[in-house]
Coordinates of C-alpha atoms and ligand atoms in Angstrom, one line a residue:
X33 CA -57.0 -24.2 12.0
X34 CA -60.0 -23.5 10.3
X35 CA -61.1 -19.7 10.1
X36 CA -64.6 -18.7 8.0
X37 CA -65.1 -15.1 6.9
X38 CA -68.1 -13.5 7.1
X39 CA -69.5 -11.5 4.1
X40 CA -68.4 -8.0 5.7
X41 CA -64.8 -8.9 6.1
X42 CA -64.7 -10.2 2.4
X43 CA -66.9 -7.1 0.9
X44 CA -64.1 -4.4 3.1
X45 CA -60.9 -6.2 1.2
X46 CA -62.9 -6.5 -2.6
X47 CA -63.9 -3.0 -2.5
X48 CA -61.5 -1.4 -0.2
X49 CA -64.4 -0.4 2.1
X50 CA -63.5 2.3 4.8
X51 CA -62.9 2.7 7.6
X52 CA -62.5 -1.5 8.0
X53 CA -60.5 -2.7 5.3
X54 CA -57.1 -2.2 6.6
X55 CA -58.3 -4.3 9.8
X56 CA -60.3 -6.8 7.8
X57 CA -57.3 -7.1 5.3
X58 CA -54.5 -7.3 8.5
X59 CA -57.1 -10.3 10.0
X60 CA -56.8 -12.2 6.7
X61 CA -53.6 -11.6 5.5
X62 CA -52.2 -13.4 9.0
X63 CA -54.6 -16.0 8.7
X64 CA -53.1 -16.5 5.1
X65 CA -49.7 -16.2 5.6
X66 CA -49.9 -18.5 8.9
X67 CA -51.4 -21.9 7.5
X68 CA -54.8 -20.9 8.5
X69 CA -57.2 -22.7 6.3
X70 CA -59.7 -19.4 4.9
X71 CA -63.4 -20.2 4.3
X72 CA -65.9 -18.7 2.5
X73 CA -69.5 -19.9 2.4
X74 CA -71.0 -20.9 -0.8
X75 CA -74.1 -19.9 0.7
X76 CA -73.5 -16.2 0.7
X77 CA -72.4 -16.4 -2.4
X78 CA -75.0 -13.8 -3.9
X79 CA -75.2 -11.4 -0.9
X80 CA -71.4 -11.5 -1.4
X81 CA -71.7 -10.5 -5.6
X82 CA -75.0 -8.4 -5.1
X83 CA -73.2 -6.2 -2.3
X84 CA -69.6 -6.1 -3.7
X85 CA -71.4 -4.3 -6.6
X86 CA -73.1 -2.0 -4.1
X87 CA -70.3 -0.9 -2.7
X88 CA -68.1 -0.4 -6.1
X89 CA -71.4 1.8 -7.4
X90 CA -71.6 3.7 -4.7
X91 CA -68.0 4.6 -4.0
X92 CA -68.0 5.6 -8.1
X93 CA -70.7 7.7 -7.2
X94 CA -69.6 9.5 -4.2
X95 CA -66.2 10.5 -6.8
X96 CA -68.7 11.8 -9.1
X97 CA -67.8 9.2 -12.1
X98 CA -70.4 7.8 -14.0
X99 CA -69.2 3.9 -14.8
X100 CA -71.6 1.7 -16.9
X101 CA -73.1 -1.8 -14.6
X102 CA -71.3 -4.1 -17.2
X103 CA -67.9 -2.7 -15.9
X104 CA -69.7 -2.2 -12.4
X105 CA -70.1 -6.1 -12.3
X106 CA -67.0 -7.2 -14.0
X107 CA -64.9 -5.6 -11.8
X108 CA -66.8 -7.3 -8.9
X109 CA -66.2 -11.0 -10.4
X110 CA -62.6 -10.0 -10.6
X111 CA -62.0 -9.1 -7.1
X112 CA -64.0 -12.1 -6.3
X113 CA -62.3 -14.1 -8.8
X114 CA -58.7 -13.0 -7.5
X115 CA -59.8 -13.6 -3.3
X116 CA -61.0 -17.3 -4.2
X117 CA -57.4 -18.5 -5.5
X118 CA -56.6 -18.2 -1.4
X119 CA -59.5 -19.6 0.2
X120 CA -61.9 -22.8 0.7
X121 CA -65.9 -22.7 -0.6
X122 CA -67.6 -24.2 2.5
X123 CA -70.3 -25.8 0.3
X124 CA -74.1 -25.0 1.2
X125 CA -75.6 -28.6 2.1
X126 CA -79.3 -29.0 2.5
X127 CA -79.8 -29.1 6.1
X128 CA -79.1 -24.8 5.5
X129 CA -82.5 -24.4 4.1
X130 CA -84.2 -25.3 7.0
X131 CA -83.3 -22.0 8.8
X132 CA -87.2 -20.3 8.9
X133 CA -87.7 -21.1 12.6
X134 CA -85.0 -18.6 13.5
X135 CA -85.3 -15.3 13.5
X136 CA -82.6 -14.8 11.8
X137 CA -82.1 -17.0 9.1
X138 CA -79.4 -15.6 7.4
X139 CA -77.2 -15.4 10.7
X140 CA -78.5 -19.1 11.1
X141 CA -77.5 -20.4 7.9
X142 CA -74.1 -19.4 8.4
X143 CA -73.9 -20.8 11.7
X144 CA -74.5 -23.9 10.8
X145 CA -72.2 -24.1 8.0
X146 CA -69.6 -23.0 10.2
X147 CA -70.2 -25.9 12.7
X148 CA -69.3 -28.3 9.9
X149 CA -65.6 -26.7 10.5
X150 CA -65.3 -28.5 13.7
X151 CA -64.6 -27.5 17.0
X152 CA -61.2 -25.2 16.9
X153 CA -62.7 -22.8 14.0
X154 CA -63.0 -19.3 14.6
X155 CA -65.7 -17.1 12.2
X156 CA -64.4 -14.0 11.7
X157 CA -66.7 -11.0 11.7
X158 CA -68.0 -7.8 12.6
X159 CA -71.8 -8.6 12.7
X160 CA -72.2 -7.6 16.7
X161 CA -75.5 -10.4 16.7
X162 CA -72.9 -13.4 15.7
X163 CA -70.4 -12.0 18.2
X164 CA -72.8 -11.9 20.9
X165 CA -74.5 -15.1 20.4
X166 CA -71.4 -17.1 19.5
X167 CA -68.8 -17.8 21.2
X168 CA -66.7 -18.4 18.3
X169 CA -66.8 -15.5 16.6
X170 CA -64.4 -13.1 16.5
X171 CA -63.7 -9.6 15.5
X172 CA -61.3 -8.6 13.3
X173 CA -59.5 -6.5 15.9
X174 CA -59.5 -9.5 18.4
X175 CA -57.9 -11.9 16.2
X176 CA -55.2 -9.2 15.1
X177 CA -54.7 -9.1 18.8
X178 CA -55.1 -12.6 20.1
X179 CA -52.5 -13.6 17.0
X180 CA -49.9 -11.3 18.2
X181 CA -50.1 -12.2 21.4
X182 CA -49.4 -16.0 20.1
X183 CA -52.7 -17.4 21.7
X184 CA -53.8 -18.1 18.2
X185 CA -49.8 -19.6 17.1
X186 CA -50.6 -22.9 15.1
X187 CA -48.2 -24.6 13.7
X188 CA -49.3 -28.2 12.9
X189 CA -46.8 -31.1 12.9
X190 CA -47.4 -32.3 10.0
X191 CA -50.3 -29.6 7.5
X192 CA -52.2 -32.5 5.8
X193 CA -55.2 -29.9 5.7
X194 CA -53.1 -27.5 3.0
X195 CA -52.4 -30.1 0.5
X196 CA -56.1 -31.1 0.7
X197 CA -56.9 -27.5 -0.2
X198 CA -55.3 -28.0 -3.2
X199 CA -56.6 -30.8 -4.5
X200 CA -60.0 -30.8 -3.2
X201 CA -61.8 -30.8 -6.7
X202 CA -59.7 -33.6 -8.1
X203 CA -60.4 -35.4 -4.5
X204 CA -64.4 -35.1 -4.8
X205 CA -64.3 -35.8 -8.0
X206 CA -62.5 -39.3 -7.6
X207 CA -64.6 -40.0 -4.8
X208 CA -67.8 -39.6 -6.4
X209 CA -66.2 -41.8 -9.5
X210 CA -65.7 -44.3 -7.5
X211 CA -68.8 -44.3 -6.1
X212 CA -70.4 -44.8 -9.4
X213 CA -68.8 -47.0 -10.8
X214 CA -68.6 -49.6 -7.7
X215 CA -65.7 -51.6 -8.2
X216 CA -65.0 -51.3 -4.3
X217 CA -62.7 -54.0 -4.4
X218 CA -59.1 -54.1 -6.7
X219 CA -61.1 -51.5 -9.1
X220 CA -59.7 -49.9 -12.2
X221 CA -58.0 -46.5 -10.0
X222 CA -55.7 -49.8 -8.5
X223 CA -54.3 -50.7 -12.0
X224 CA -54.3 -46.7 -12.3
X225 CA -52.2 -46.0 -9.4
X226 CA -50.0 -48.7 -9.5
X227 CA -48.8 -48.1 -13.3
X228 CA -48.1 -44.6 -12.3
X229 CA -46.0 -46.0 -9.3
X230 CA -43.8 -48.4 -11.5
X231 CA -43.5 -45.3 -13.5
X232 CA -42.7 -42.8 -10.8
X233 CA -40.0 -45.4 -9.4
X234 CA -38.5 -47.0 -12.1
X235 CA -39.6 -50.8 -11.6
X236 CA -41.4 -53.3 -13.1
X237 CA -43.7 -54.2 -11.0
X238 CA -45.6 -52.0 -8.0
X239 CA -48.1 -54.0 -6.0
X240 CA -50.6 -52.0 -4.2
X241 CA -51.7 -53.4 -0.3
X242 CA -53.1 -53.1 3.0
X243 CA -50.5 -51.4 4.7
X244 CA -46.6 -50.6 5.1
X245 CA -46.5 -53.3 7.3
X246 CA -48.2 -56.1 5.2
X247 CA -45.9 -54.6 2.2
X248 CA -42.9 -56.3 4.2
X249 CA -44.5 -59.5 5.4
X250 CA -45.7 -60.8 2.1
X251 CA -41.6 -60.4 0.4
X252 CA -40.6 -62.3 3.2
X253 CA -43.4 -64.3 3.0
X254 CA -42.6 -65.1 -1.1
X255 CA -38.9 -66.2 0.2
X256 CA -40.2 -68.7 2.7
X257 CA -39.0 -67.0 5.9
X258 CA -39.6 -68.6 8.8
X259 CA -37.9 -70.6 12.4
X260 CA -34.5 -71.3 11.8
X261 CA -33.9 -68.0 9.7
X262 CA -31.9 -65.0 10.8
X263 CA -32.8 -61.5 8.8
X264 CA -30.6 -58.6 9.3
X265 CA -31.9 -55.1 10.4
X266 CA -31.8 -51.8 12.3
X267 CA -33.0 -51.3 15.9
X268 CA -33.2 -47.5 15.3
X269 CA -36.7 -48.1 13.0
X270 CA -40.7 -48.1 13.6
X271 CA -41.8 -51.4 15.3
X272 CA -43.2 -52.5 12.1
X273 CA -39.6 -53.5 9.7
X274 CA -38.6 -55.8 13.0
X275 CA -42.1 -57.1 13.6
X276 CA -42.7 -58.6 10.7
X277 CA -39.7 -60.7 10.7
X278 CA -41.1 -61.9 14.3
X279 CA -44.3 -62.9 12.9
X280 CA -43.1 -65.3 10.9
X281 CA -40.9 -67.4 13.1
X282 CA -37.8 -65.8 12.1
X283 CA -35.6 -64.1 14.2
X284 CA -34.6 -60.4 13.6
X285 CA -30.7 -59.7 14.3
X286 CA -30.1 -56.1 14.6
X287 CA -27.2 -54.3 13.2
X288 CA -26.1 -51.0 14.7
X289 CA -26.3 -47.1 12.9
X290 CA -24.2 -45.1 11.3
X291 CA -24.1 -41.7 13.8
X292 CA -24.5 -39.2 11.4
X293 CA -27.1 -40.5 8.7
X294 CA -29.1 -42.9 11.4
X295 CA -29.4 -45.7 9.0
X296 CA -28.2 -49.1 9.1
X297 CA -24.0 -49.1 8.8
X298 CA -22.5 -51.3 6.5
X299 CA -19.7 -52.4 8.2
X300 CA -21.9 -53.6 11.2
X301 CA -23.8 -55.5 8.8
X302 CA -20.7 -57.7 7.5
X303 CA -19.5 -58.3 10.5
X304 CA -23.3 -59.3 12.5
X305 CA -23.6 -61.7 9.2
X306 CA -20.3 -63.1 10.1
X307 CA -21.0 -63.5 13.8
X308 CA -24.2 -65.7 13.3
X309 CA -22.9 -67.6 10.7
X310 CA -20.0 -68.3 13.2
X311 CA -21.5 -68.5 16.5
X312 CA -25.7 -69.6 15.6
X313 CA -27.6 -72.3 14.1
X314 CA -29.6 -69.4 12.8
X315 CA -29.4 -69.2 8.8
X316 CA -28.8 -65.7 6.9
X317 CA -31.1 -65.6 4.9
X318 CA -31.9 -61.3 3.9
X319 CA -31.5 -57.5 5.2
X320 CA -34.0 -55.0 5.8
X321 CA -32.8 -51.2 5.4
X322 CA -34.8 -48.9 6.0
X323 CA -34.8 -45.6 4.4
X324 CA -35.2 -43.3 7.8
X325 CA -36.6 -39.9 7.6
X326 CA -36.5 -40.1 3.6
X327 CA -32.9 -40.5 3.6
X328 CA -32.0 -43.7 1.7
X329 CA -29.5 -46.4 3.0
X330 CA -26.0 -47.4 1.4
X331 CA -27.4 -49.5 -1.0
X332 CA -24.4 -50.3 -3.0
X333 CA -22.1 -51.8 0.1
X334 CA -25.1 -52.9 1.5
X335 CA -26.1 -55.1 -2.0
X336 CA -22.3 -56.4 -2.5
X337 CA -22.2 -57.4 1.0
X338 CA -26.0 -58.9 0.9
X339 CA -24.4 -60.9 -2.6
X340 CA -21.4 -62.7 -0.8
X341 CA -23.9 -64.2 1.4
X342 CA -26.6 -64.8 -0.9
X343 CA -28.9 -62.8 1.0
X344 CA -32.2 -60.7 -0.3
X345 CA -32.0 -57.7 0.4
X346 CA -35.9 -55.6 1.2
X347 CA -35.8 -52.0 1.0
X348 CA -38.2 -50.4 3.6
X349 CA -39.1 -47.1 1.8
X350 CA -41.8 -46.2 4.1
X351 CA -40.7 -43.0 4.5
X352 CA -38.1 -42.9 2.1
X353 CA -40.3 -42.9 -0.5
X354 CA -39.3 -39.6 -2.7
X355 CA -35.6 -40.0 -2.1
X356 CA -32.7 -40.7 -4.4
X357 CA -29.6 -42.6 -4.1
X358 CA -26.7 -42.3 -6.9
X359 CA -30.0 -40.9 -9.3
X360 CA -32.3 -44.2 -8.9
X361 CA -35.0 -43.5 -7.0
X362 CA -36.1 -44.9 -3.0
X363 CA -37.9 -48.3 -4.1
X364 CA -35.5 -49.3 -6.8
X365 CA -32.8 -49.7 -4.6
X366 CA -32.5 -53.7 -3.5
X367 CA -34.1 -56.8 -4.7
X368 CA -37.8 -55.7 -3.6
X369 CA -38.7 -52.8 -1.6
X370 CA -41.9 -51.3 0.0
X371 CA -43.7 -48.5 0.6
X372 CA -46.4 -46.7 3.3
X373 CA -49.4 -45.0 2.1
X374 CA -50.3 -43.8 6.0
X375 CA -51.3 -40.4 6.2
X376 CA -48.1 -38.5 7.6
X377 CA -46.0 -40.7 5.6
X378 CA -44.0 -38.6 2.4
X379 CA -46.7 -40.0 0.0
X380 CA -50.0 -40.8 2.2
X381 CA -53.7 -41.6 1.6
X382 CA -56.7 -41.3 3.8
X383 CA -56.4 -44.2 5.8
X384 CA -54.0 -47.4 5.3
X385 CA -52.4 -48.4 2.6
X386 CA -48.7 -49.9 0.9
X387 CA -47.0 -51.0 -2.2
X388 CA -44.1 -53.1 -2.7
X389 CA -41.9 -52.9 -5.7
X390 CA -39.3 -55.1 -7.6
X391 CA -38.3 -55.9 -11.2
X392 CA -38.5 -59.7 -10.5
X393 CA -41.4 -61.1 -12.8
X394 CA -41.1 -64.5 -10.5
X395 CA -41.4 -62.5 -7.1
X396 CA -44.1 -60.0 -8.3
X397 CA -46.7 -63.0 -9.1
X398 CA -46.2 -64.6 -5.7
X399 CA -46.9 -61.4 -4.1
X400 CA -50.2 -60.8 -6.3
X401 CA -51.1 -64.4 -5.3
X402 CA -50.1 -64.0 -1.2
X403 CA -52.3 -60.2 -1.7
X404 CA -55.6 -62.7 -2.0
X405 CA -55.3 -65.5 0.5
X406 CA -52.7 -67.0 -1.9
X407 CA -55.2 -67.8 -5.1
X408 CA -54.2 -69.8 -7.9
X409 CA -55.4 -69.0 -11.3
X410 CA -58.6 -68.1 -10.1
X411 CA -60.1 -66.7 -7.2
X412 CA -61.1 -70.4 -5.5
X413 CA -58.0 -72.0 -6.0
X414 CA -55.7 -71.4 -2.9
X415 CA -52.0 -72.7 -4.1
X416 CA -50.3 -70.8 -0.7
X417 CA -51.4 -69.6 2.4
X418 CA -51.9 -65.9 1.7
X419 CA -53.5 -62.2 3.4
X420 CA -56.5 -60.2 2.3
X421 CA -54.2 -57.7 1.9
X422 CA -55.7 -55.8 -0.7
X423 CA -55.6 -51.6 -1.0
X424 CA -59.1 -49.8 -1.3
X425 CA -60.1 -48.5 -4.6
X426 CA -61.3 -45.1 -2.9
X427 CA -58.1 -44.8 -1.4
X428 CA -55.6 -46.0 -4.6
X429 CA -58.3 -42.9 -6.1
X430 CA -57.4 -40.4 -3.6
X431 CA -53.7 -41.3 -4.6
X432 CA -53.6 -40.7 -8.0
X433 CA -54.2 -36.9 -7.7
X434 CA -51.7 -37.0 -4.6
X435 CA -48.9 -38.8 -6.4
X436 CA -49.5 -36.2 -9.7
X437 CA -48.7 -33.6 -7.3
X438 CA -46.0 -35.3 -5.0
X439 CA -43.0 -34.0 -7.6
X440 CA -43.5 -30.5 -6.2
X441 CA -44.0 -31.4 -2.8
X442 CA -40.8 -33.0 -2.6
X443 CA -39.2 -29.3 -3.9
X444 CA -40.9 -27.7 -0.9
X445 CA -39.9 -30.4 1.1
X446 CA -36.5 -30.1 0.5
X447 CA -36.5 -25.9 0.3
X448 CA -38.1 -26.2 3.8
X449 CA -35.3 -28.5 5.1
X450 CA -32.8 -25.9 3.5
X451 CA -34.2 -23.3 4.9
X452 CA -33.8 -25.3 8.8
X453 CA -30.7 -26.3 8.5
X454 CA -28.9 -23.1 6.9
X455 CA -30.2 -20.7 9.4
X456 CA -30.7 -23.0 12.7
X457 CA -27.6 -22.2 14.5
X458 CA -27.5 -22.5 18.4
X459 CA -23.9 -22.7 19.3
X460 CA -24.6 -22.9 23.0
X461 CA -27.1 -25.7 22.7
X462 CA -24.7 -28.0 20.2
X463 CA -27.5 -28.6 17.8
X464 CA -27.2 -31.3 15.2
X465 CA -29.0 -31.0 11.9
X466 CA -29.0 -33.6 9.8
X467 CA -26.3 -34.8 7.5
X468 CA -27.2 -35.7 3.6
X469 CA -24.2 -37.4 2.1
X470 CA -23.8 -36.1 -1.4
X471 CA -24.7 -38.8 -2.9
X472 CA -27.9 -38.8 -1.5
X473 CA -31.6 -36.9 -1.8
X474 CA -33.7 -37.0 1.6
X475 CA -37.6 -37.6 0.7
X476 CA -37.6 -35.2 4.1
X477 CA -40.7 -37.9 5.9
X478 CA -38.8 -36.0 8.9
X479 CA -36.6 -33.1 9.7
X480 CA -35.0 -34.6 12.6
X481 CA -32.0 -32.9 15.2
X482 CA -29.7 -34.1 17.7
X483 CA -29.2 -32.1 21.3
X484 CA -27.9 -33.1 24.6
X485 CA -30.6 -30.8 26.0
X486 CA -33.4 -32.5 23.6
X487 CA -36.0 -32.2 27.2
X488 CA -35.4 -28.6 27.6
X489 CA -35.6 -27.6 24.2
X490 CA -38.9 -29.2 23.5
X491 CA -40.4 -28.0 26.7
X492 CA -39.4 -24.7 25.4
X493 CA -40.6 -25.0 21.9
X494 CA -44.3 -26.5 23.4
X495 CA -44.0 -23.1 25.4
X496 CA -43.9 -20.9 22.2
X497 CA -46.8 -23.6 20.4
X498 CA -44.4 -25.2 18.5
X499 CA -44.9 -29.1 18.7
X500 CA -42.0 -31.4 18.2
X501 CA -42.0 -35.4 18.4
X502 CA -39.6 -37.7 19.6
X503 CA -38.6 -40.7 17.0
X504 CA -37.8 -43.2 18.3
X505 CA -37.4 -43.0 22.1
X506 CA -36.7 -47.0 22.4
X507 CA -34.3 -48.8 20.1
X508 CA -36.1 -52.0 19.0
X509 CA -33.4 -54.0 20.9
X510 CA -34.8 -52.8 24.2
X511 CA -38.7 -53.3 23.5
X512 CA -40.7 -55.3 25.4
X513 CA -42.0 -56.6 22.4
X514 CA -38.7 -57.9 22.0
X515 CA -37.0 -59.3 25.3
X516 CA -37.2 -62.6 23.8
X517 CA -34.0 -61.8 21.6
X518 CA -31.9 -61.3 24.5
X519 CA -30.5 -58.3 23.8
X520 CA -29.2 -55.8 26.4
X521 CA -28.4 -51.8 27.0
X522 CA -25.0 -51.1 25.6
X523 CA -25.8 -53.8 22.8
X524 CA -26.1 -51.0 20.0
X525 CA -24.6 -47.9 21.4
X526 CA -25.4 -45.5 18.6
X527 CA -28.6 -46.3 17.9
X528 CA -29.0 -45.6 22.5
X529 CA -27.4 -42.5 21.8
X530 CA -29.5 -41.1 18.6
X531 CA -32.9 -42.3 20.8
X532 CA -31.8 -40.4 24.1
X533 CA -31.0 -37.3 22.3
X534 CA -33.0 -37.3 18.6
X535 CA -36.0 -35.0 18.1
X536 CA -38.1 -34.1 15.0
X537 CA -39.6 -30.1 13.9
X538 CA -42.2 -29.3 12.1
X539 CA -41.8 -30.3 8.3
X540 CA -44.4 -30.6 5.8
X541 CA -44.6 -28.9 2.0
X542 CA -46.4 -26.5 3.2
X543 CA -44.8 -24.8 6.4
X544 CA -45.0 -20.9 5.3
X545 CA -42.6 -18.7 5.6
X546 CA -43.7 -17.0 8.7
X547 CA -44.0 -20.6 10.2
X548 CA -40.3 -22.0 9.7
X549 CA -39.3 -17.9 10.9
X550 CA -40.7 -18.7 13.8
X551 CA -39.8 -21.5 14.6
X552 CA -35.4 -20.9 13.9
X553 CA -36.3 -17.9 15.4
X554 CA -37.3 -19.6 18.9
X555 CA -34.6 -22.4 18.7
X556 CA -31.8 -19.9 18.0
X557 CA -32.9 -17.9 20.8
X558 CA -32.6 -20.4 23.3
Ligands
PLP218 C1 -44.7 -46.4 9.0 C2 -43.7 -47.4 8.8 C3 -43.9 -48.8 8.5 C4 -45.3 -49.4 8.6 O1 -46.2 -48.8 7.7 P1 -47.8 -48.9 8.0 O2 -48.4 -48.5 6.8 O3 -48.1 -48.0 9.2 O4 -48.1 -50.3 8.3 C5 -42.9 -49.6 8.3 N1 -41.6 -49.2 8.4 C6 -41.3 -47.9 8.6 C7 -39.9 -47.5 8.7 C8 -42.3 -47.0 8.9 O5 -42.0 -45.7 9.2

């Protein structure tokens, strides 16, 4: 939620201005401490500096000292300087000069800045002309009150808005370098971005593309997959890991969970490999593990048993992207694995996006030729049927900034999931948080919970403005999308169980304190 402060508010907590700042300061402090994103507008920039040396002048007055301007002003930048590391500058744009109709152009000016926050912003102020003449102004007092009284609770799913807070300078400024220099298409931030990617992972090659989804059909698309062939993978996944294999003729044959981690179980995988080899025409030919939640798969059995059938094996990192297994990192882990740049994904852009990654010279030209409708040695020799399957240079741009600062997100990440799962404790409601083998570091795309009464509790945590989701409610084996396989309720048992009972909280880097209180707080109180 957005929340701009007028001038007042800012001038009572610089200078300590009675009889409001303790009000003023409670008002901002909340917002502060509850993910509200602060806002101060540029445009009252120098009634904010002019005023806040006012006030510091005339307090040293009234207790008789006699303070030189230099010191006068200095201290004002400092308080100033100190209030900005919290908060946004709404920047002035040119449409605010055209206020001179009104007759209050100051009051107008900042009106219209403020619409530019969108339609759930509240301006918080004591000016009793903004309160009376718009509805979404506030007082000071009000929003003390209306926050207590949790009318004002907002805790997003997933805070996208924080991160952007903090890298809002390097984001414009990539922008605007982009637009310059005009290489819209495979530009120099994609080399950029994916060096730093092979770096970040540990591969040889990272291939930036259109989307998480199109980063798994062009691997299978480099092996030749199509009618005939069988590829192995979990039913407990987004539509996308299954979909793919669809799309090209293939059939996917899916391999039951393991209960505790939710990813695909090794010993199911042998013995499905052994059942259509037995009982099909269908030919092996690879397996698709998906990392779920951030929590990568058992690579190691999974590769051995992949070997003794010659099978690839594809890595769906999507949202493992950030883990570790056995110190390698989540995209290292199999023959080629992929990646989702979508915005609530672990690492995510402004709009679509993926990258694959392998170490195989042979595999990583094929998937740079498949990227642009399967060219040759130049652009206008087609040697394979390929995609446009490009990624956008303004989005690969907007990654680089997001990727420098994606280390320290994962620490919050995993502090947050800590900080669940060590003081969530329900014995009456049987809760299940989730398991992290040793071996193992969760990227945390999810912090996800099993519980008989998974209805009732998220009824009850919608109640108290806390929003949960449910993935996934339907096992792939029992989508429409996929009746043609033939599969039936009962057909993967665990993966039924984890869907009828699984429910994801609130995770992001940037859950505060007060956010992840309230929210054990509720649960535990059930
Ligand atoms: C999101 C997701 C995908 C697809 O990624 P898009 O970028 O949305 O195409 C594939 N697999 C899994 C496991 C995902 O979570």
């Amino acid at each position: 939620m957005n929340v701009l402060i007028d001038t007042d508010i800012i001038i009572d907590i610089c200078t300590k201005r009675q009889p409001y700042f303790t009000k003023s300061d409670t008002a901002y402090t909340l917002a502060k401490d509850n993910g509200y994103r602060i806002w101060i507008y540029t445009g009252s920039l120098q009634t904010l500096y002019f005023e806040i040396v006012s006030e510091i002048k005339k307090s040293t007055i009234n207790l008789g000292k006699q303070i030189p301007l230099s010191k006068i002003k200095k201290q004002a930048r400092e308080s100033l300087r100190s209030l900005s590391q919290s908060i946004n500058w709404l920047a002035a744009l040119s449409e605010d000069g055209d206020v001179f109709s009104d007759s209050n152009p100051i009051i107008c000016q900042l009106v219209k800045a403020f619409g530019r926050l969108g339609e759930n912003a509240l301006l918080i102020t004591r000016n009793d002309e903004l309160l009376k003449k718009n509805e979404k102004a506030i007082s000071t007092e009000n929003f003390i009150s209306k926050f207590k009284s949790k009318e004002l609770r907002s805790i997003p799913f997933i805070d996208l808005a924080a991160q952007q807070d903090l890298l809002r300078d390097g984001l414009e400024r990539k922008i605007h370098n982009v637009l310059h220099h005009g290489q819209y298409i495979l530009g120099p931030e994609i080399r950029e971005l994916e060096k730093e990617l092979t770096r970040y992972v540990g591969v040889k090659h990272a291939i930036t593309c259109s989307s998480g989804t199109d980063a798994l059909l062009m691997p299978l698309m480099a092996f030749g997959i199509g009618p005939g062939d069988a590829v192995f993978t979990t039913p407990f996944t987004f539509i996308a890991t299954a979909e793919v294999i669809s799309l090209l003729g293939a059939t996917p044959v899916f391999v039951d969970i393991d209960s505790r981690t939710f990813n695909l179980d090794p010993e199911k995988l042998r013995e499905a490999i052994h059942r259509v080899k037995k009982d099909t025409n269908l030919r092996p030919r690879g397996v698709i593990p998906v990392d779920l939640f951030g929590l990568p798969a058992e690579y190691d059995i999974i590769m051995s048993i992949a070997e003794e059938s010659q099978l690839f094996v594809l890595e769906d990192a999507a949202q493992g992207f950030g883990g570790v297994y056995k110190q390698r990192k989540a995209g290292s882990l199999a023959h080629v694995a992929t990646t989702s740049f979508f915005p609530a994904k672990p690492l995510g852009a402004y709009g679509d996006g993926g990258a694959i990654f392998t170490d195989d010279d042979g595999l990583a030209e094929k998937l740079i030729s498949l990227r642009v409708h399967g060219k040759g040695s130049h652009k206008y020799e087609n040697v394979r049927i390929g995609l446009n399957g490009r990624f956008d240079t303004l989005q690969a741009a907007l990654l680089i900034p997001k990727l420098g600062l994606f280390p320290e997100e994962l620490k919050k990440r995993q502090q947050v999931a800590e900080k669940y799962t060590q003081n969530i404790k329900n014995t009456s409601l049987k809760l299940q948080c989730p398991f992290i083998p040793s071996h193992l570091k969760s990227a945390w795309a999810q912090y996800s919970i099993l519980a008989d009464r998974r209805n009732f509790i998220q009824e009850e945590l919608k109640k108290e403005r806390i929003p949960t989701v449910v993935y996934y409610p339907t096992p792939l084996h029992l989508q429409p999308a996929f009746s043609n396989l033939g599969y039936a309720e009962g057909d993967f048992p665990v993966s039924e169980m984890v869907s009828r009972r699984i429910f994801s909280l609130p995770m992001s880097p940037y859950l505060q304190e007060e956010q992840s209180k309230i929210i054990i707080e509720v649960l535990n109180n059930l």
